[in-house]
Amino acid sequence: MLPLWVSALSATLLVQTISSFAAGVIPLLGPILMARASLSPEGIGYVSALITLGNCWYLAGGGPMLAHFGPVRSLQIGLAFVALGLLVLSQPIGVAALIGAIAVGIGLGPNTSAGSQMLLRTAPPRHRTLVFSIKQAGVPLGGACAGIAVAPLVTSLGFPAAIWIVVATALLGILLAQPFRRPLDEESAGTRLNWLRSLFSAAALLRSGAVLRSHPSLPMLTMLGMSLSITQACITAFTATYMITRHSASLAEAGLYIAVMQAASVTGRIALGWVADRMGRGLRHLGVQAVLSAGAVGLLVATADQGPWAAFACVALIGFTALGWNGIYYAELAGMAPSRLVADVSSAATLVAFIGSIGGPLIFALIVGATGNFAIGFLAAAAQLVVFGLVAWRHAAWQGSD
């Protein structure tokens, strides 16, 4: 029998990868989806913001659902929402696209709280950050698979068939996660909390903010997470459209750029998690990483016209740095939180951080709409990251430890 922590990591990595693959097709198909909905290409930023809004909705009120069903069942329900949302989003109706985006976001929500709960309970303490980073590596791994697979699927089978294959993959994930339910859900499921009412409760949102005062460094860590989320959301939502509309890349070429970026992120999350376990001081580490990430984004803007190899190098560097922070972030949240509040703190901090994932693409889309220049949007995202990174580094140095 597998050690419990291996089962927990396997379940969370499986669902994280599949849900990220399904969600990852959305920005890649941005020009097609927006054309079908009679929207301009930068409208994919509004879709990205609504996905994050749905994610925040779950994080604000989904705690009782997690307690009621258990973490694995919650992950399975999330995959069902992703599949349904993707089907609705793919319809050539503007309003349906918006509703589908929110459903996809709700479906992604359990990955954070359920994964944190299982891994903190089971992971060996000396390898905690590495284990969290491996789990978070499922996000870029799924994105890389999307980057490789989407263009061939659309080219050979057509858009509708490609969407159905992605939906079927999400539904298959539900079945693959089922064997993990017995060992991982039996201790936590079955409470009689009114989980459905909590999803529509303003009080749940207020409670989620209150738990962030349980450690003196949690507010700073949360704000840095919001800043990192702004940049990550803008990169994820707009890079493919940027390369297609401004640098004449084909859908297949844009998919390769995204695949390289996400593959580098897999490497970055695991490697940086290993380093963080040995160096400690995760908040300071994240502050430095934020500044380096901003530099990588600036390089992409400066060298995108220098040929494909320069662009590939830049997107790889962005993937390693700007998309490689999540595992360290969630491990730090779990380490700072009181043990009984780990899931609540992870959800609350992610909720606040994801405000950036909503606002970032919205502001980016407005900048592009006003100026016609994607580069200004990317540079604005990088600039705010430098500011927050330096402030977080200074805060960590002033605290002496984090």
C-alpha positions as a printed Julia matrix, in Angstrom:
402×3 Matrix{Float64}:
   0.0    0.0     0.0
   1.23   3.49   -0.85
   2.19   5.83    1.99
  -0.67   8.23    2.68
   1.31  11.26    1.54
   2.05   9.6    -1.81
  -1.67   8.93   -2.3
  -2.48  12.54   -1.39
   0.17  13.9    -3.77
  -0.93  11.55   -6.55
  -4.58  12.57   -6.23
  -3.9   16.29   -6.11
  -1.32  16.2    -8.92
  -3.67  14.16  -11.12
  -6.63  16.51  -10.71
  -4.46  19.64  -10.85
  -2.94  18.53  -14.15
  -6.21  17.53  -15.81
  -8.14  20.63  -14.69
  -5.24  22.86  -15.77
  -5.14  21.14  -19.15
  -8.85  21.78  -19.63
  -8.6   25.4   -18.49
  -5.41  25.9   -20.49
  -7.14  25.48  -23.82
  -9.14  28.67  -23.22
  -6.38  31.28  -23.72
  -4.88  29.22  -26.56
  -8.21  29.24  -28.38
  -8.79  32.86  -27.41
  -8.96  34.28  -30.96
 -11.37  31.5   -32.06
 -13.56  31.75  -28.96
 -13.74  35.53  -29.16
 -14.57  35.45  -32.89
 -17.37  32.92  -32.27
 -18.78  35.19  -29.55
 -18.4   38.29  -31.79
 -15.87  39.87  -29.4
 -12.5   41.48  -30.08
  -9.35  39.39  -29.44
  -8.45  41.23  -26.21
 -11.84  40.15  -24.86
 -10.11  36.95  -23.72
  -8.89  39.08  -20.82
 -12.48  39.49  -19.62
 -13.01  35.73  -19.88
  -9.84  35.17  -17.83
 -11.1   37.61  -15.2
 -14.44  35.8   -14.96
 -12.69  32.44  -14.55
 -10.82  33.92  -11.63
 -14.05  35.43  -10.27
 -15.59  31.95  -10.24
 -12.49  30.64   -8.49
 -12.78  33.37   -5.86
 -16.46  32.59   -5.41
 -15.59  29.03   -4.45
 -12.68  30.04   -2.23
 -14.88  32.49   -0.3
 -17.67  30.06    0.47
 -16.5   26.57   -0.39
 -15.01  25.61    2.97
 -18.18  23.91    4.25
 -18.46  22.02    0.95
 -14.94  20.67    1.51
 -15.84  19.66    5.07
 -19.05  18.0     3.92
 -17.75  15.97    0.97
 -14.07  15.56    1.8
 -11.13  16.7    -0.31
 -11.14  14.04   -3.03
 -14.89  14.25   -3.66
 -14.57  18.04   -3.77
 -11.86  17.7    -6.41
 -14.14  15.43   -8.44
 -17.0   17.94   -8.23
 -14.58  20.61   -9.38
 -13.67  18.6   -12.49
 -17.38  18.25  -13.3
 -17.77  22.05  -13.12
 -14.73  22.53  -15.4
 -16.18  20.15  -18.0
 -19.62  21.79  -17.91
 -18.17  25.3   -17.99
 -15.96  24.54  -20.97
 -18.93  23.19  -22.92
 -20.96  26.32  -22.21
 -18.01  28.64  -22.89
 -17.47  27.11  -26.33
 -20.95  28.05  -27.53
 -21.16  30.99  -30.01
 -23.17  33.14  -27.6
 -21.53  35.98  -25.7
 -23.54  35.58  -22.47
 -23.05  31.8   -22.45
 -19.3   32.33  -22.73
 -19.34  34.5   -19.63
 -21.39  31.99  -17.61
 -19.17  29.14  -18.75
 -16.05  31.05  -17.67
 -17.45  31.47  -14.14
 -18.29  27.74  -13.98
 -14.73  26.82  -15.01
 -13.4   29.09  -12.25
 -15.63  27.46   -9.63
 -14.36  24.08  -10.77
 -10.73  25.11  -10.31
 -11.39  26.3    -6.74
 -11.13  22.98   -4.83
  -7.57  22.42   -6.09
  -6.27  24.99   -3.61
  -8.08  24.23   -0.37
  -8.49  20.46   -0.8
  -4.9   20.03   -1.94
  -3.48  22.1     0.93
  -5.55  20.2     3.49
  -4.43  16.79    2.28
  -0.77  17.62    1.78
  -0.23  19.44    5.07
  -1.83  16.53    6.92
   0.31  13.88    5.21
   3.53  15.41    3.76
   6.86  14.8     5.59
   7.7   18.16    7.25
  11.28  18.29    5.96
  10.06  18.02    2.36
   6.87  20.07    2.71
   7.75  22.84    0.24
   8.99  20.34   -2.36
   5.79  18.27   -2.05
   3.62  21.38   -2.44
   5.73  22.46   -5.41
   5.34  19.09   -7.14
   1.57  19.36   -6.68
   1.57  22.89   -8.1
   3.68  21.68  -11.01
   0.47  20.11  -12.26
  -0.7   23.57  -13.34
   2.03  24.21  -15.94
   2.17  20.51  -16.82
  -1.48  20.66  -17.81
  -0.87  23.95  -19.61
   2.05  22.45  -21.53
  -0.11  19.51  -22.62
  -2.72  21.98  -23.81
  -0.11  23.93  -25.75
   1.1   20.8   -27.5
  -2.27  19.18  -28.15
  -4.74  21.96  -28.97
  -3.52  23.03  -32.4
  -3.27  19.47  -33.81
  -6.72  18.64  -32.43
  -8.33  21.72  -33.96
  -6.49  21.27  -37.27
  -7.24  17.58  -37.71
 -10.67  17.22  -36.07
 -12.14  20.72  -35.97
 -13.06  23.01  -33.11
 -16.18  21.17  -31.79
 -14.46  17.77  -31.65
 -11.43  19.27  -29.93
 -13.64  20.75  -27.21
 -15.41  17.42  -26.68
 -12.08  15.62  -26.29
 -10.99  18.1   -23.6
 -14.34  17.72  -21.82
 -14.01  13.92  -21.96
 -10.53  14.2   -20.42
 -11.95  16.16  -17.47
 -14.67  13.55  -16.97
 -12.08  10.77  -17.14
 -10.2   12.54  -14.33
 -13.24  12.1   -12.09
 -13.04   8.33  -12.56
  -9.27   8.2   -12.08
  -9.53  10.06   -8.76
 -12.15   7.67   -7.33
  -9.69   5.08   -5.9
  -8.16   7.77   -3.66
 -11.45   8.57   -1.9
 -11.42   5.83    0.73
  -8.0    6.54    2.3
  -8.18  10.34    1.99
 -11.83  11.29    2.53
 -12.83   9.01    5.38
 -11.51  11.28    8.16
 -13.01  14.53    6.95
 -16.22  13.92    5.04
 -19.76  13.72    6.31
 -20.22  16.84    8.45
 -23.68  18.38    8.42
 -22.64  21.92    7.55
 -24.97  23.79    5.19
 -22.36  23.96    2.45
 -24.71  25.11   -0.31
 -25.91  28.14    1.66
 -22.33  29.14    2.44
 -21.6   29.53   -1.28
 -24.0   32.48   -1.3
 -23.13  33.91    2.12
 -21.52  37.33    2.59
 -20.53  36.28    6.13
 -18.34  33.53    4.67
 -16.42  36.16    2.7
 -15.84  38.23    5.87
 -14.67  35.16    7.8
 -12.21  34.29    5.04
 -10.52  37.67    5.5
 -10.36  37.43    9.3
  -8.18  34.3     9.3
  -5.38  36.22    7.57
  -4.6   37.93   10.87
  -3.51  34.64   12.45
   0.18  35.33   11.64
   1.97  38.7    11.39
   3.51  37.95    7.98
   0.37  36.56    6.37
  -0.92  39.96    5.13
   2.39  40.74    3.4
   2.6   37.25    1.91
  -0.97  37.59    0.66
  -0.29  40.96   -0.98
   2.79  39.57   -2.7
   0.66  36.65   -3.88
  -1.8   39.12   -5.35
   1.0   40.89   -7.22
   2.42  37.63   -8.55
  -1.09  36.6    -9.58
  -1.53  39.82  -11.57
   1.53  39.07  -13.66
   0.8   35.36  -14.02
  -2.8   36.01  -15.09
  -1.73  38.56  -17.71
   0.97  36.25  -19.07
  -1.39  33.27  -19.2
  -4.29  35.17  -20.74
  -2.46  37.25  -23.35
   0.8   35.63  -24.46
  -0.78  33.41  -27.12
  -2.95  36.22  -28.47
   0.04  38.61  -28.35
   2.22  36.28  -30.42
  -0.59  35.57  -32.92
  -1.9   39.1   -33.44
   1.3   41.14  -33.04
   4.07  38.79  -34.18
   2.25  36.76  -36.88
   2.6   33.42  -35.1
   0.29  30.61  -36.2
  -1.92  28.79  -33.71
   0.55  25.88  -33.7
   3.51  28.22  -33.09
   1.68  30.0   -30.28
   0.91  26.62  -28.77
   4.61  25.75  -28.79
   5.47  29.02  -27.06
   2.93  28.22  -24.33
   4.14  24.62  -24.07
   7.76  25.76  -23.58
   6.66  28.32  -21.0
   4.65  25.78  -19.05
   7.33  23.09  -19.26
   9.83  25.57  -17.84
   7.34  26.32  -15.08
   7.18  22.62  -14.15
  10.96  22.62  -13.8
  10.96  25.95  -11.96
   8.33  24.96   -9.4
  10.1   21.75   -8.47
  13.63  23.19   -8.52
  12.71  26.36   -6.62
  10.71  24.33   -4.1
  13.77  22.15   -3.46
  15.92  25.25   -2.99
  13.38  26.88   -0.68
  13.26  23.79    1.56
  17.0   24.12    2.11
  17.31  27.89    2.37
  14.17  28.72    4.36
  12.94  32.34    4.55
  10.27  31.72    1.91
   8.88  35.28    1.94
  12.26  36.79    1.16
  12.81  34.14   -1.5
   9.5   35.07   -3.15
  10.38  38.78   -3.05
  13.59  38.17   -4.98
  11.79  35.86   -7.39
   9.2   38.56   -8.07
  11.88  41.03   -9.2
  13.53  38.41  -11.42
  10.12  37.56  -12.91
   9.53  41.19  -13.82
  12.86  41.26  -15.61
  11.9   38.17  -17.62
   8.65  39.8   -18.77
  10.59  42.9   -19.81
  12.96  40.76  -21.87
  10.05  39.22  -23.78
   8.76  42.64  -24.74
  12.25  43.81  -25.72
  13.25  40.77  -27.79
  10.0   39.38  -29.26
  10.95  40.81  -32.69
  14.41  39.23  -32.63
  13.27  35.88  -33.99
  11.69  32.7   -32.63
  14.71  31.49  -30.66
  14.85  34.71  -28.63
  11.12  34.42  -27.98
  11.45  30.78  -26.91
  14.26  31.68  -24.51
  12.21  34.51  -22.99
   9.05  32.47  -22.5
  11.11  29.7   -20.89
  12.63  32.21  -18.46
   9.17  33.61  -17.71
   7.87  30.1   -17.05
  10.73  29.3   -14.68
  10.4   32.52  -12.68
   7.03  34.24  -13.09
   5.07  30.97  -13.18
   7.26  29.07  -10.72
   6.25  30.67   -7.41
   3.03  28.88   -6.48
   4.36  25.85   -4.63
   6.55  27.98   -2.35
   3.64  30.33   -1.76
   1.19  27.64   -0.66
   3.8   25.9     1.48
   4.49  29.21    3.25
   0.77  29.78    3.79
   0.4   26.3     5.26
   3.47  26.78    7.46
   2.3   30.14    8.85
  -1.3   29.08    9.48
  -2.46  27.38   12.69
  -3.01  23.7    11.89
  -6.79  23.93   12.32
  -6.97  26.85    9.87
  -4.76  25.59    7.03
  -7.57  25.12    4.5
  -9.22  28.41    5.56
  -5.97  30.4     5.34
  -5.07  28.85    1.96
  -8.52  29.7     0.59
  -8.58  33.21    2.07
  -5.07  34.14    0.89
  -5.76  32.73   -2.54
  -9.02  34.65   -2.65
  -7.2   37.91   -1.97
  -4.4   37.03   -4.36
  -6.89  36.22   -7.07
  -8.27  39.72   -6.89
  -5.13  40.45   -8.87
  -6.0   37.69  -11.31
  -9.32  39.42  -11.95
  -8.07  43.0   -12.0
  -4.84  42.3   -13.9
  -6.36  41.01  -17.16
  -9.16  43.59  -16.97
  -6.7   46.48  -16.69
  -4.45  44.86  -19.31
  -7.39  44.62  -21.74
  -8.29  48.25  -21.09
  -4.68  49.32  -21.74
  -4.58  47.4   -25.02
  -7.98  48.74  -26.03
  -6.87  52.33  -25.35
  -3.36  52.14  -26.81
  -3.42  49.19  -29.2
  -0.12  48.14  -27.6
   0.29  44.82  -25.77
   3.83  45.75  -24.7
   2.57  48.54  -22.42
   0.27  46.09  -20.66
   3.09  43.6   -20.06
   5.43  46.32  -18.78
   2.77  47.64  -16.39
   2.33  44.13  -14.95
   6.11  43.82  -14.54
   6.46  47.23  -12.86
   3.95  46.53  -10.09
   5.7   43.19   -9.47
   9.02  44.95   -8.87
   7.41  47.24   -6.29
   5.73  44.44   -4.34
   8.79  42.2    -4.57
  11.07  44.82   -3.04
   8.56  45.64   -0.3
   8.18  41.94    0.58
  11.94  41.45    0.66
  12.28  44.42    3.0
   9.46  43.18    5.21
  11.1   39.74    5.51
  14.45  41.34    6.39
  12.78  43.57    9.02
  10.92  40.63   10.58
  14.12  38.63   10.74
  12.23  35.43    9.91
   9.07  34.39    8.16
